[in-house]
Short mmCIF file of C-alpha atoms in Angstrom, two decimals:
data_model
loop_
_atom_site.label_atom_id
_atom_site.label_comp_id
_atom_site.label_asym_id
_atom_site.label_seq_id
_atom_site.Cartn_x
_atom_site.Cartn_y
_atom_site.Cartn_z
CA MET A 225 0.03 -0.04 0.26
CA ARG A 226 1.13 3.59 -1.17
CA THR A 227 2.83 5.95 1.43
CA GLN A 228 1.34 8.86 2.24
CA ILE A 229 3.51 12.08 3.20
CA ILE A 230 1.69 14.47 4.13
CA ILE A 231 3.44 18.40 4.60
CA GLU A 232 1.38 20.82 6.34
CA ASP A 233 1.25 24.23 5.59
CA HIS A 234 3.62 26.03 8.03
CA VAL A 235 5.75 23.70 7.38
CA VAL A 236 6.35 24.55 3.82
CA PRO A 237 8.06 28.00 4.11
CA GLN A 238 10.51 26.83 6.63
CA LEU A 239 11.41 24.29 3.30
CA LEU A 240 11.68 27.14 0.98
CA THR A 241 13.50 29.84 2.41
CA SER A 242 16.42 27.24 4.16
CA ALA A 243 16.99 25.84 0.06
CA ILE A 244 16.79 29.97 -1.10
CA GLU A 245 18.84 30.78 1.91
CA ALA A 246 21.65 27.34 0.43
CA TYR A 247 21.05 28.97 -2.86
CA GLU A 248 21.49 32.85 -3.08
CA MET A 249 23.43 33.69 -0.23
CA GLU A 250 26.85 33.66 0.84
CA HIS A 251 28.04 31.29 3.35
CA ARG A 252 31.75 32.40 5.01
CA THR A 253 33.18 30.87 7.74
CA HIS A 254 34.60 33.91 8.66
CA ALA A 255 33.70 37.95 8.34
CA LYS A 256 36.84 38.46 5.95
CA GLY A 257 36.80 35.10 3.98
CA PRO A 258 35.62 34.01 0.68
CA GLY A 259 31.79 33.71 0.66
CA LYS A 260 29.62 30.50 -1.22
CA THR A 261 26.76 30.46 -2.77
CA ASN A 262 24.37 28.06 -4.97
CA LEU A 263 24.94 25.39 -1.60
CA GLU A 264 22.49 22.23 -0.87
CA THR A 265 21.73 22.65 2.98
CA PHE A 266 20.09 19.95 4.93
CA GLY A 267 17.17 19.41 7.55
CA LEU A 268 14.91 17.55 9.87
CA LEU A 269 10.83 16.85 9.53
CA TRP A 270 8.83 16.12 12.97
CA GLY A 271 5.13 15.18 12.97
CA TYR A 272 3.79 11.56 13.62
CA ALA A 273 3.67 8.64 11.96
CA LEU A 274 -0.04 6.97 11.28
CA PRO A 275 -0.65 3.20 10.37
CA ALA A 276 -2.36 2.05 7.55
CA ARG A 277 -6.24 1.28 8.56
CA GLU A 278 -8.40 -2.15 7.20
CA ASN A 279 -10.42 0.29 4.87
CA GLY A 280 -7.98 0.91 2.75
CA VAL A 281 -6.60 4.02 4.27
CA PRO A 282 -2.86 3.86 3.43
CA PRO A 283 0.61 4.23 6.22
CA ARG A 284 0.89 8.28 6.39
CA LEU A 285 3.56 9.89 7.48
CA VAL A 286 2.39 13.91 8.63
CA ALA A 287 5.08 16.62 9.11
CA VAL A 288 3.81 19.64 11.17
CA THR A 289 7.22 21.51 11.56
CA ALA A 290 10.70 21.38 10.56
CA THR A 291 14.36 22.47 11.59
CA VAL A 292 17.70 22.78 9.68
CA GLU A 293 20.76 21.75 10.47
CA THR A 294 23.11 24.52 10.40
CA SER A 295 26.11 22.20 11.30
CA ALA A 296 26.17 20.35 8.19
CA LEU A 297 29.10 20.66 6.24
CA ARG A 298 27.41 22.18 2.48
CA HIS A 299 28.46 21.60 -1.02
CA SER A 300 26.57 22.55 -4.28
CA ASP A 301 26.68 18.39 -5.18
CA TRP A 302 26.23 17.31 -1.52
CA VAL A 303 25.54 18.04 1.92
CA ARG A 304 26.42 15.63 5.19
CA PRO A 305 24.61 16.32 7.78
CA SER A 306 25.98 15.24 11.80
CA ALA A 307 24.69 12.35 13.16
CA GLU A 308 24.92 13.44 16.42
CA SER A 309 22.91 16.55 16.03
CA ILE A 310 20.18 14.78 14.86
CA ARG A 311 20.51 12.28 17.47
CA SER A 312 20.67 15.27 20.45
CA LYS A 313 17.56 16.82 18.07
CA ARG A 314 15.97 13.27 18.69
CA ASP A 315 15.86 13.46 22.31
CA PHE A 316 15.25 17.08 22.95
CA PHE A 317 11.95 16.62 21.07
CA ALA A 318 11.62 13.30 23.40
CA GLU A 319 11.85 15.23 26.19
CA TYR A 320 9.94 18.75 25.40
CA TRP A 321 7.45 17.54 22.64
CA PRO A 322 6.98 13.81 23.27
CA GLN A 323 4.14 14.21 21.02
CA LEU A 324 6.57 14.60 17.69
CA GLU A 325 8.69 11.95 16.29
CA LEU A 326 11.41 12.59 13.78
CA ILE A 327 9.52 11.39 10.84
CA GLY A 328 11.83 11.99 7.95
CA THR A 329 14.92 14.79 6.41
CA PHE A 330 14.67 16.95 4.01
CA HIS A 331 17.82 18.74 1.68
CA SER A 332 17.77 20.66 -1.11
CA HIS A 333 19.37 20.54 -4.38
CA PRO A 334 20.59 23.68 -6.19
CA TYR A 335 20.94 24.42 -9.62
CA ASP A 336 22.79 26.98 -11.98
CA SER A 337 20.08 26.87 -14.34
CA LEU A 338 16.46 25.39 -15.68
CA ASP A 339 18.16 23.35 -19.01
CA GLU A 340 20.27 21.85 -16.08
CA VAL A 341 17.55 20.64 -14.21
CA ASN A 342 16.19 19.34 -17.17
CA GLU A 343 19.02 17.92 -18.34
CA VAL A 344 19.91 15.36 -15.22
CA ARG A 345 16.23 15.54 -14.19
CA GLY A 346 17.75 17.43 -10.65
CA TRP A 347 14.83 16.85 -8.94
CA ARG A 348 14.95 13.27 -8.77
CA ALA A 349 17.48 12.04 -5.70
CA SER A 350 20.42 10.99 -6.37
CA GLU A 351 22.58 7.37 -6.14
CA GLY A 352 24.33 9.63 -2.75
CA ASP A 353 20.39 10.28 -1.52
CA GLU A 354 18.95 6.52 -2.04
CA GLU A 355 22.30 5.15 -0.30
CA TYR A 356 22.42 7.76 2.94
CA TRP A 357 18.39 7.50 3.92
CA PRO A 358 18.44 3.85 4.53
CA GLY A 359 21.45 4.39 6.84
CA LEU A 360 20.28 7.21 8.93
CA HIS A 361 17.32 5.54 9.23
CA LYS A 362 19.05 2.44 10.94
CA LEU A 363 21.23 4.97 12.69
CA VAL A 364 18.19 7.58 14.15
CA CYS A 365 15.37 5.85 13.69
CA PRO A 366 15.75 2.23 13.94
CA GLU A 367 12.09 1.44 15.57
CA MET A 368 10.19 3.30 12.99
CA ASP A 369 8.93 1.78 10.08
CA GLN A 370 8.90 4.36 7.53
CA MET A 371 10.70 7.67 7.03
CA ALA A 372 9.24 10.43 4.36
CA HIS A 373 12.48 11.95 2.52
CA LEU A 374 12.03 15.19 0.89
CA THR A 375 14.29 16.66 -2.77
CA ILE A 376 14.20 20.62 -2.80
CA THR A 377 14.88 21.46 -5.54
CA ILE A 378 15.50 25.39 -6.82
CA THR A 379 16.66 27.18 -9.82
CA GLY A 380 17.19 30.24 -10.74
CA LEU A 381 14.76 31.94 -14.00
CA SER A 382 16.07 34.54 -16.36
CA ARG A 383 12.29 36.49 -15.31
CA ARG A 384 9.87 35.92 -12.80
CA GLY A 385 7.79 33.03 -13.95
CA ASN A 386 4.26 32.96 -13.23
CA ALA A 387 3.58 29.03 -13.19
CA ILE A 388 1.49 27.51 -10.55
CA PRO A 389 1.73 24.28 -8.60
CA ASP A 390 1.54 21.01 -11.10
CA ARG A 391 2.20 18.20 -10.36
CA LEU A 392 5.39 15.91 -11.92
CA ALA A 393 5.24 14.60 -15.21
CA GLY A 394 4.51 10.72 -15.74
CA ASN A 395 4.90 8.16 -12.85
CA GLU A 396 6.54 10.83 -10.67
CA TYR A 397 2.96 12.28 -10.77
CA ASN A 398 2.01 11.11 -7.30
CA ALA A 399 5.48 12.03 -5.64
CA GLY A 400 5.96 15.65 -6.36
CA TYR A 401 5.43 19.02 -7.57
CA VAL A 402 6.95 22.11 -9.47
CA PHE A 403 5.83 25.69 -9.43
CA ASN A 404 7.48 28.81 -10.26
CA ALA A 405 7.86 31.77 -6.80
CA ASP A 406 9.18 35.15 -8.08
CA THR A 407 12.41 34.44 -10.09
CA ARG A 408 12.45 30.73 -9.04
CA LYS A 409 11.50 27.75 -9.44
CA PHE A 410 10.99 24.46 -7.22
CA TRP A 411 10.31 21.00 -7.54
CA ILE A 412 9.21 19.04 -4.18
CA LYS A 413 9.73 15.45 -4.47
CA GLY A 414 8.47 12.71 -1.57
CA HIS A 415 11.06 9.71 -0.73
CA THR A 416 10.48 6.75 1.75
CA SER A 417 13.04 4.55 3.44
CA GLU A 418 11.04 1.43 4.75
CA ARG A 419 11.73 -1.16 7.07
CA MET A 420 11.12 -4.62 5.81
CA GLU A 421 10.09 -7.75 7.26
CA ASP A 422 14.05 -9.17 7.08
CA HIS A 423 14.86 -5.52 9.15
CA SER A 424 16.51 -4.63 6.01
CA LEU A 425 15.33 -1.01 4.88
CA GLU A 426 14.33 -0.37 1.38
CA VAL A 427 14.07 3.18 -0.59
CA PHE A 428 10.73 3.86 -2.63
CA THR A 429 10.28 6.85 -4.89
CA ASP A 430 7.92 7.75 -7.80
CA ASP A 431 4.48 5.76 -7.99
CA GLU A 432 5.27 4.20 -4.48
CA VAL A 433 4.45 7.41 -2.21
CA LEU A 434 1.87 9.62 -2.72
CA LEU A 435 3.09 13.24 -1.48
CA GLU A 436 0.58 15.94 -0.42
CA ILE A 437 0.76 19.49 0.61
CA PRO A 438 -2.72 20.48 0.84
CA SER A 439 -1.93 24.56 0.70
CA LEU A 440 1.00 24.18 -2.11
CA SER A 441 -1.55 24.69 -5.04
CA GLN A 442 -3.72 27.61 -3.26
CA ARG A 443 -1.54 29.65 -1.34
CA PHE A 444 0.85 30.14 -5.41
CA ARG A 445 -2.17 30.38 -6.93
CA ASP A 446 -3.50 33.06 -4.76
CA SER A 447 -0.27 35.16 -5.45
CA VAL A 448 -0.05 34.67 -9.10
CA LEU A 449 -3.66 35.74 -9.26
CA ARG A 450 -2.51 38.70 -7.33
CA LYS A 451 0.04 40.44 -9.35
#
């Protein structure tokens, strides 16, 4: 049964602004050092997991907030979070917000141009992503049957775009969205890592995942109509 990832409205700006900041703003190690842009960023999704129901309702992973891993090593082609930091946040939430669990991760894919994104299908998970997610799942949430993983792809546009949110094409239709925001274009793609009966972990993408961001289409459609 296909897993449903649900992203509540107030999580969306946290996802997008962290991707924008890593992509557009200079990051420095000290005031006089050279700055870098077009970096990946990494963060965590917090919420709750609901099991499948006998009436056909699929298992659901519901994100209600997100945090950014500011200690992660960032590069234009990869990002490496600290497992120690992730475990520390997991334990901190368990102590003070026990109603929320670590249910997943998100990270960004920055690209120089729309042509580059389309050429390499940059909204999809990389081989490194698919190798990393099961290991992280086993390391920090071994008791979770499933974890959600979002890829936030961003590129700049030469002029302001007005494409309202739409689903991805083909067999990726249910797993993601594409939309414009001012002079930026975004893709949000959902994936899951799942613990199998033999306790191995498998990553699912495309038609095995249903990503739902209920407010996304209406919020960005209203923005286009106001312009």
